[in-house]
Amino acid sequence: TCNLTWETEIDNNTDSDVPVAPVVCTLNGNTTYKGNTIYDDNLTGLLVSPGSYAFSCTDGLSNTQTKSVKCSVKPDFKEI
């Protein structure tokens, strides 16, 4: 898994996982991930499976920030 951490600059709220209207955040277009709601523009410690992800937040004033990331697993090279 990978640990996603990102904070937008849309508002000055720095508390993670606290609903602050009218900011709406999504991960890959969804407002939830594995049953957990993406509440805030401060994403901390979200464990995700390998794959590509786009985290986006927008407010009621047409301000939007988006970040795309990829979680990949590298093979462990060992001597024989």
PDB file of N, CA and C in Angstrom:
ATOM      1  N   THR A   1       0.834  -1.186   0.000  1.00  0.00           N
ATOM      2  CA  THR A   1       0.000   0.000   0.000  1.00  0.00           C
ATOM      3  C   THR A   1       0.878   1.248   0.000  1.00  0.00           C
ATOM      4  N   CYS A   2       0.275   2.368  -0.337  1.00  0.00           N
ATOM      5  CA  CYS A   2       0.939   3.669  -0.280  1.00  0.00           C
ATOM      6  C   CYS A   2       0.158   4.566   0.666  1.00  0.00           C
ATOM      7  N   ASN A   3       0.846   5.526   1.247  1.00  0.00           N
ATOM      8  CA  ASN A   3       0.250   6.462   2.180  1.00  0.00           C
ATOM      9  C   ASN A   3       0.111   7.810   1.480  1.00  0.00           C
ATOM     10  N   LEU A   4      -1.118   8.270   1.228  1.00  0.00           N
ATOM     11  CA  LEU A   4      -1.351   9.553   0.568  1.00  0.00           C
ATOM     12  C   LEU A   4      -1.484  10.663   1.594  1.00  0.00           C
ATOM     13  N   THR A   5      -0.745  11.730   1.387  1.00  0.00           N
ATOM     14  CA  THR A   5      -0.832  12.919   2.227  1.00  0.00           C
ATOM     15  C   THR A   5      -0.745  14.133   1.321  1.00  0.00           C
ATOM     16  N   TRP A   6      -1.726  15.029   1.428  1.00  0.00           N
ATOM     17  CA  TRP A   6      -1.740  16.239   0.601  1.00  0.00           C
ATOM     18  C   TRP A   6      -2.687  17.260   1.196  1.00  0.00           C
ATOM     19  N   GLU A   7      -2.261  18.523   1.205  1.00  0.00           N
ATOM     20  CA  GLU A   7      -3.128  19.595   1.664  1.00  0.00           C
ATOM     21  C   GLU A   7      -3.225  20.656   0.573  1.00  0.00           C
ATOM     22  N   THR A   8      -4.446  21.034   0.234  1.00  0.00           N
ATOM     23  CA  THR A   8      -4.641  22.084  -0.762  1.00  0.00           C
ATOM     24  C   THR A   8      -4.503  23.449  -0.096  1.00  0.00           C
ATOM     25  N   GLU A   9      -4.541  24.476  -0.897  1.00  0.00           N
ATOM     26  CA  GLU A   9      -4.478  25.841  -0.387  1.00  0.00           C
ATOM     27  C   GLU A   9      -5.797  26.565  -0.633  1.00  0.00           C
ATOM     28  N   ILE A  10      -6.884  25.794  -0.794  1.00  0.00           N
ATOM     29  CA  ILE A  10      -8.189  26.394  -1.074  1.00  0.00           C
ATOM     30  C   ILE A  10      -8.691  27.195   0.117  1.00  0.00           C
ATOM     31  N   ASP A  11      -8.535  26.652   1.323  1.00  0.00           N
ATOM     32  CA  ASP A  11      -8.897  27.433   2.509  1.00  0.00           C
ATOM     33  C   ASP A  11      -7.826  27.255   3.564  1.00  0.00           C
ATOM     34  N   ASN A  12      -7.964  27.932   4.671  1.00  0.00           N
ATOM     35  CA  ASN A  12      -6.915  27.880   5.689  1.00  0.00           C
ATOM     36  C   ASN A  12      -7.180  26.838   6.760  1.00  0.00           C
ATOM     37  N   ASN A  13      -8.142  25.948   6.521  1.00  0.00           N
ATOM     38  CA  ASN A  13      -8.425  24.897   7.488  1.00  0.00           C
ATOM     39  C   ASN A  13      -7.319  23.853   7.432  1.00  0.00           C
ATOM     40  N   THR A  14      -6.737  23.524   8.565  1.00  0.00           N
ATOM     41  CA  THR A  14      -5.661  22.537   8.598  1.00  0.00           C
ATOM     42  C   THR A  14      -6.037  21.285   9.370  1.00  0.00           C
ATOM     43  N   ASP A  15      -7.302  21.145   9.748  1.00  0.00           N
ATOM     44  CA  ASP A  15      -7.748  19.951  10.454  1.00  0.00           C
ATOM     45  C   ASP A  15      -8.146  18.877   9.452  1.00  0.00           C
ATOM     46  N   SER A  16      -7.590  17.693   9.597  1.00  0.00           N
ATOM     47  CA  SER A  16      -7.943  16.614   8.674  1.00  0.00           C
ATOM     48  C   SER A  16      -9.280  16.003   9.053  1.00  0.00           C
ATOM     49  N   ASP A  17      -9.969  15.535   8.058  1.00  0.00           N
ATOM     50  CA  ASP A  17     -11.222  14.795   8.227  1.00  0.00           C
ATOM     51  C   ASP A  17     -12.296  15.574   8.993  1.00  0.00           C
ATOM     52  N   VAL A  18     -12.373  16.853   8.784  1.00  0.00           N
ATOM     53  CA  VAL A  18     -13.416  17.668   9.394  1.00  0.00           C
ATOM     54  C   VAL A  18     -14.234  18.296   8.275  1.00  0.00           C
ATOM     55  N   PRO A  19     -15.542  18.066   8.220  1.00  0.00           N
ATOM     56  CA  PRO A  19     -16.344  18.637   7.138  1.00  0.00           C
ATOM     57  C   PRO A  19     -16.380  20.164   7.222  1.00  0.00           C
ATOM     58  N   VAL A  20     -15.937  20.813   6.180  1.00  0.00           N
ATOM     59  CA  VAL A  20     -15.958  22.269   6.128  1.00  0.00           C
ATOM     60  C   VAL A  20     -16.624  22.673   4.823  1.00  0.00           C
ATOM     61  N   ALA A  21     -17.878  23.130   4.902  1.00  0.00           N
ATOM     62  CA  ALA A  21     -18.592  23.559   3.704  1.00  0.00           C
ATOM     63  C   ALA A  21     -18.052  24.904   3.277  1.00  0.00           C
ATOM     64  N   PRO A  22     -18.002  25.218   2.021  1.00  0.00           N
ATOM     65  CA  PRO A  22     -18.508  24.408   0.921  1.00  0.00           C
ATOM     66  C   PRO A  22     -17.432  23.636   0.181  1.00  0.00           C
ATOM     67  N   VAL A  23     -16.270  23.342   0.818  1.00  0.00           N
ATOM     68  CA  VAL A  23     -15.226  22.590   0.131  1.00  0.00           C
ATOM     69  C   VAL A  23     -15.670  21.147  -0.072  1.00  0.00           C
ATOM     70  N   VAL A  24     -15.560  20.662  -1.303  1.00  0.00           N
ATOM     71  CA  VAL A  24     -15.907  19.279  -1.630  1.00  0.00           C
ATOM     72  C   VAL A  24     -14.664  18.626  -2.214  1.00  0.00           C
ATOM     73  N   CYS A  25     -14.274  17.496  -1.648  1.00  0.00           N
ATOM     74  CA  CYS A  25     -13.080  16.790  -2.111  1.00  0.00           C
ATOM     75  C   CYS A  25     -13.448  15.391  -2.592  1.00  0.00           C
ATOM     76  N   THR A  26     -12.713  14.927  -3.591  1.00  0.00           N
ATOM     77  CA  THR A  26     -12.945  13.590  -4.134  1.00  0.00           C
ATOM     78  C   THR A  26     -11.616  12.888  -4.373  1.00  0.00           C
ATOM     79  N   LEU A  27     -11.669  11.587  -4.373  1.00  0.00           N
ATOM     80  CA  LEU A  27     -10.536  10.753  -4.757  1.00  0.00           C
ATOM     81  C   LEU A  27     -11.023   9.892  -5.909  1.00  0.00           C
ATOM     82  N   ASN A  28     -10.427  10.074  -7.076  1.00  0.00           N
ATOM     83  CA  ASN A  28     -10.864   9.413  -8.313  1.00  0.00           C
ATOM     84  C   ASN A  28     -12.346   9.666  -8.588  1.00  0.00           C
ATOM     85  N   GLY A  29     -12.793  10.881  -8.274  1.00  0.00           N
ATOM     86  CA  GLY A  29     -14.170  11.267  -8.561  1.00  0.00           C
ATOM     87  C   GLY A  29     -15.189  10.825  -7.534  1.00  0.00           C
ATOM     88  N   ASN A  30     -14.748  10.121  -6.496  1.00  0.00           N
ATOM     89  CA  ASN A  30     -15.659   9.627  -5.460  1.00  0.00           C
ATOM     90  C   ASN A  30     -15.447  10.380  -4.159  1.00  0.00           C
ATOM     91  N   THR A  31     -16.518  10.603  -3.432  1.00  0.00           N
ATOM     92  CA  THR A  31     -16.404  11.292  -2.145  1.00  0.00           C
ATOM     93  C   THR A  31     -16.106  10.329  -1.001  1.00  0.00           C
ATOM     94  N   THR A  32     -16.003   9.033  -1.308  1.00  0.00           N
ATOM     95  CA  THR A  32     -15.618   8.044  -0.303  1.00  0.00           C
ATOM     96  C   THR A  32     -14.537   7.126  -0.872  1.00  0.00           C
ATOM     97  N   TYR A  33     -13.762   6.526   0.005  1.00  0.00           N
ATOM     98  CA  TYR A  33     -12.766   5.531  -0.383  1.00  0.00           C
ATOM     99  C   TYR A  33     -12.783   4.438   0.670  1.00  0.00           C
ATOM    100  N   LYS A  34     -13.091   3.221   0.243  1.00  0.00           N
ATOM    101  CA  LYS A  34     -13.182   2.057   1.145  1.00  0.00           C
ATOM    102  C   LYS A  34     -14.065   2.357   2.352  1.00  0.00           C
ATOM    103  N   GLY A  35     -15.194   3.013   2.095  1.00  0.00           N
ATOM    104  CA  GLY A  35     -16.151   3.292   3.149  1.00  0.00           C
ATOM    105  C   GLY A  35     -15.861   4.529   3.972  1.00  0.00           C
ATOM    106  N   ASN A  36     -14.728   5.188   3.734  1.00  0.00           N
ATOM    107  CA  ASN A  36     -14.372   6.393   4.477  1.00  0.00           C
ATOM    108  C   ASN A  36     -14.659   7.630   3.626  1.00  0.00           C
ATOM    109  N   THR A  37     -15.357   8.600   4.187  1.00  0.00           N
ATOM    110  CA  THR A  37     -15.685   9.824   3.470  1.00  0.00           C
ATOM    111  C   THR A  37     -14.467  10.729   3.379  1.00  0.00           C
ATOM    112  N   ILE A  38     -14.237  11.281   2.180  1.00  0.00           N
ATOM    113  CA  ILE A  38     -13.164  12.257   1.988  1.00  0.00           C
ATOM    114  C   ILE A  38     -13.764  13.614   2.335  1.00  0.00           C
ATOM    115  N   TYR A  39     -13.539  14.103   3.551  1.00  0.00           N
ATOM    116  CA  TYR A  39     -14.197  15.301   4.023  1.00  0.00           C
ATOM    117  C   TYR A  39     -13.487  16.595   3.663  1.00  0.00           C
ATOM    118  N   ASP A  40     -12.184  16.599   3.711  1.00  0.00           N
ATOM    119  CA  ASP A  40     -11.489  17.867   3.802  1.00  0.00           C
ATOM    120  C   ASP A  40     -10.382  18.004   2.774  1.00  0.00           C
ATOM    121  N   ASP A  41      -9.855  19.225   2.701  1.00  0.00           N
ATOM    122  CA  ASP A  41      -8.757  19.502   1.789  1.00  0.00           C
ATOM    123  C   ASP A  41      -7.408  19.177   2.416  1.00  0.00           C
ATOM    124  N   ASN A  42      -7.385  18.529   3.565  1.00  0.00           N
ATOM    125  CA  ASN A  42      -6.157  18.106   4.206  1.00  0.00           C
ATOM    126  C   ASN A  42      -6.208  16.587   4.315  1.00  0.00           C
ATOM    127  N   LEU A  43      -5.617  15.920   3.345  1.00  0.00           N
ATOM    128  CA  LEU A  43      -5.655  14.457   3.283  1.00  0.00           C
ATOM    129  C   LEU A  43      -4.398  13.920   3.943  1.00  0.00           C
ATOM    130  N   THR A  44      -4.543  13.180   5.020  1.00  0.00           N
ATOM    131  CA  THR A  44      -3.375  12.671   5.735  1.00  0.00           C
ATOM    132  C   THR A  44      -3.526  11.190   6.012  1.00  0.00           C
ATOM    133  N   GLY A  45      -2.504  10.444   5.657  1.00  0.00           N
ATOM    134  CA  GLY A  45      -2.426   9.050   6.025  1.00  0.00           C
ATOM    135  C   GLY A  45      -3.463   8.128   5.425  1.00  0.00           C
ATOM    136  N   LEU A  46      -3.908   8.397   4.206  1.00  0.00           N
ATOM    137  CA  LEU A  46      -4.866   7.502   3.561  1.00  0.00           C
ATOM    138  C   LEU A  46      -4.099   6.381   2.870  1.00  0.00           C
ATOM    139  N   LEU A  47      -4.283   5.150   3.319  1.00  0.00           N
ATOM    140  CA  LEU A  47      -3.596   4.005   2.723  1.00  0.00           C
ATOM    141  C   LEU A  47      -4.371   3.527   1.506  1.00  0.00           C
ATOM    142  N   VAL A  48      -3.684   3.445   0.371  1.00  0.00           N
ATOM    143  CA  VAL A  48      -4.327   3.029  -0.872  1.00  0.00           C
ATOM    144  C   VAL A  48      -3.572   1.857  -1.481  1.00  0.00           C
ATOM    145  N   SER A  49      -4.281   1.081  -2.265  1.00  0.00           N
ATOM    146  CA  SER A  49      -3.693  -0.036  -2.990  1.00  0.00           C
ATOM    147  C   SER A  49      -2.957   0.487  -4.223  1.00  0.00           C
ATOM    148  N   PRO A  50      -2.055  -0.311  -4.818  1.00  0.00           N
ATOM    149  CA  PRO A  50      -1.383   0.135  -6.037  1.00  0.00           C
ATOM    150  C   PRO A  50      -2.378   0.547  -7.113  1.00  0.00           C
ATOM    151  N   GLY A  51      -2.059   1.627  -7.799  1.00  0.00           N
ATOM    152  CA  GLY A  51      -2.916   2.152  -8.853  1.00  0.00           C
ATOM    153  C   GLY A  51      -2.704   3.641  -9.009  1.00  0.00           C
ATOM    154  N   SER A  52      -3.502   4.270  -9.857  1.00  0.00           N
ATOM    155  CA  SER A  52      -3.421   5.707 -10.097  1.00  0.00           C
ATOM    156  C   SER A  52      -4.569   6.403  -9.378  1.00  0.00           C
ATOM    157  N   TYR A  53      -4.276   7.567  -8.808  1.00  0.00           N
ATOM    158  CA  TYR A  53      -5.261   8.298  -8.027  1.00  0.00           C
ATOM    159  C   TYR A  53      -5.226   9.784  -8.370  1.00  0.00           C
ATOM    160  N   ALA A  54      -6.398  10.399  -8.376  1.00  0.00           N
ATOM    161  CA  ALA A  54      -6.521  11.840  -8.561  1.00  0.00           C
ATOM    162  C   ALA A  54      -7.321  12.389  -7.391  1.00  0.00           C
ATOM    163  N   PHE A  55      -6.675  13.254  -6.605  1.00  0.00           N
ATOM    164  CA  PHE A  55      -7.331  13.889  -5.471  1.00  0.00           C
ATOM    165  C   PHE A  55      -7.669  15.308  -5.879  1.00  0.00           C
ATOM    166  N   SER A  56      -8.922  15.690  -5.701  1.00  0.00           N
ATOM    167  CA  SER A  56      -9.368  17.010  -6.147  1.00  0.00           C
ATOM    168  C   SER A  56     -10.274  17.644  -5.099  1.00  0.00           C
ATOM    169  N   CYS A  57     -10.095  18.944  -4.898  1.00  0.00           N
ATOM    170  CA  CYS A  57     -10.968  19.708  -4.001  1.00  0.00           C
ATOM    171  C   CYS A  57     -11.430  20.965  -4.716  1.00  0.00           C
ATOM    172  N   THR A  58     -12.673  21.322  -4.482  1.00  0.00           N
ATOM    173  CA  THR A  58     -13.221  22.540  -5.053  1.00  0.00           C
ATOM    174  C   THR A  58     -14.080  23.231  -3.998  1.00  0.00           C
ATOM    175  N   ASP A  59     -14.173  24.557  -4.098  1.00  0.00           N
ATOM    176  CA  ASP A  59     -15.017  25.283  -3.160  1.00  0.00           C
ATOM    177  C   ASP A  59     -16.155  25.953  -3.918  1.00  0.00           C
ATOM    178  N   GLY A  60     -16.998  26.659  -3.212  1.00  0.00           N
ATOM    179  CA  GLY A  60     -18.140  27.313  -3.830  1.00  0.00           C
ATOM    180  C   GLY A  60     -17.772  28.536  -4.652  1.00  0.00           C
ATOM    181  N   LEU A  61     -16.483  28.875  -4.706  1.00  0.00           N
ATOM    182  CA  LEU A  61     -16.022  30.052  -5.439  1.00  0.00           C
ATOM    183  C   LEU A  61     -15.264  29.682  -6.707  1.00  0.00           C
ATOM    184  N   SER A  62     -15.441  28.463  -7.169  1.00  0.00           N
ATOM    185  CA  SER A  62     -14.799  27.964  -8.395  1.00  0.00           C
ATOM    186  C   SER A  62     -13.288  27.813  -8.268  1.00  0.00           C
ATOM    187  N   ASN A  63     -12.775  27.682  -7.064  1.00  0.00           N
ATOM    188  CA  ASN A  63     -11.358  27.379  -6.860  1.00  0.00           C
ATOM    189  C   ASN A  63     -11.216  25.867  -6.781  1.00  0.00           C
ATOM    190  N   THR A  64     -10.323  25.325  -7.597  1.00  0.00           N
ATOM    191  CA  THR A  64     -10.120  23.880  -7.617  1.00  0.00           C
ATOM    192  C   THR A  64      -8.628  23.573  -7.630  1.00  0.00           C
ATOM    193  N   GLN A  65      -8.242  22.554  -6.879  1.00  0.00           N
ATOM    194  CA  GLN A  65      -6.882  22.044  -6.938  1.00  0.00           C
ATOM    195  C   GLN A  65      -6.958  20.535  -7.094  1.00  0.00           C
ATOM    196  N   THR A  66      -6.083  20.005  -7.947  1.00  0.00           N
ATOM    197  CA  THR A  66      -6.057  18.578  -8.209  1.00  0.00           C
ATOM    198  C   THR A  66      -4.621  18.083  -8.190  1.00  0.00           C
ATOM    199  N   LYS A  67      -4.437  16.897  -7.664  1.00  0.00           N
ATOM    200  CA  LYS A  67      -3.126  16.257  -7.639  1.00  0.00           C
ATOM    201  C   LYS A  67      -3.292  14.811  -8.075  1.00  0.00           C
ATOM    202  N   SER A  68      -2.507  14.388  -9.038  1.00  0.00           N
ATOM    203  CA  SER A  68      -2.529  12.999  -9.497  1.00  0.00           C
ATOM    204  C   SER A  68      -1.278  12.295  -8.989  1.00  0.00           C
ATOM    205  N   VAL A  69      -1.467  11.093  -8.485  1.00  0.00           N
ATOM    206  CA  VAL A  69      -0.353  10.302  -7.974  1.00  0.00           C
ATOM    207  C   VAL A  69      -0.525   8.854  -8.414  1.00  0.00           C
ATOM    208  N   LYS A  70       0.577   8.122  -8.385  1.00  0.00           N
ATOM    209  CA  LYS A  70       0.535   6.704  -8.733  1.00  0.00           C
ATOM    210  C   LYS A  70       1.220   5.925  -7.618  1.00  0.00           C
ATOM    211  N   CYS A  71       0.536   4.904  -7.157  1.00  0.00           N
ATOM    212  CA  CYS A  71       1.096   3.991  -6.164  1.00  0.00           C
ATOM    213  C   CYS A  71       1.531   2.737  -6.907  1.00  0.00           C
ATOM    214  N   SER A  72       2.826   2.423  -6.820  1.00  0.00           N
ATOM    215  CA  SER A  72       3.297   1.225  -7.517  1.00  0.00           C
ATOM    216  C   SER A  72       4.177   0.406  -6.592  1.00  0.00           C
ATOM    217  N   VAL A  73       4.192  -0.874  -6.834  1.00  0.00           N
ATOM    218  CA  VAL A  73       4.991  -1.801  -6.052  1.00  0.00           C
ATOM    219  C   VAL A  73       6.204  -2.189  -6.880  1.00  0.00           C
ATOM    220  N   LYS A  74       7.371  -1.946  -6.310  1.00  0.00           N
ATOM    221  CA  LYS A  74       8.608  -2.315  -7.008  1.00  0.00           C
ATOM    222  C   LYS A  74       9.049  -3.688  -6.527  1.00  0.00           C
ATOM    223  N   PRO A  75       9.497  -4.528  -7.449  1.00  0.00           N
ATOM    224  CA  PRO A  75       9.933  -5.872  -7.040  1.00  0.00           C
ATOM    225  C   PRO A  75      11.192  -5.781  -6.164  1.00  0.00           C
ATOM    226  N   ASP A  76      11.300  -6.689  -5.244  1.00  0.00           N
ATOM    227  CA  ASP A  76      12.454  -6.748  -4.353  1.00  0.00           C
ATOM    228  C   ASP A  76      13.529  -7.587  -5.023  1.00  0.00           C
ATOM    229  N   PHE A  77      14.643  -6.959  -5.366  1.00  0.00           N
ATOM    230  CA  PHE A  77      15.736  -7.688  -6.029  1.00  0.00           C
ATOM    231  C   PHE A  77      16.652  -8.301  -4.982  1.00  0.00           C
ATOM    232  N   LYS A  78      16.861  -9.616  -5.107  1.00  0.00           N
ATOM    233  CA  LYS A  78      17.701 -10.313  -4.145  1.00  0.00           C
ATOM    234  C   LYS A  78      18.785 -11.099  -4.894  1.00  0.00           C
ATOM    235  N   GLU A  79      19.922 -11.239  -4.232  1.00  0.00           N
ATOM    236  CA  GLU A  79      20.995 -12.029  -4.828  1.00  0.00           C
ATOM    237  C   GLU A  79      20.689 -13.521  -4.646  1.00  0.00           C
ATOM    238  N   ILE A  80      21.124 -14.291  -5.635  1.00  0.00           N
ATOM    239  CA  ILE A  80      20.912 -15.737  -5.543  1.00  0.00           C
ATOM    240  C   ILE A  80      22.227 -16.403  -5.266  1.00  0.00           C
TER     241      ILE A  80
END
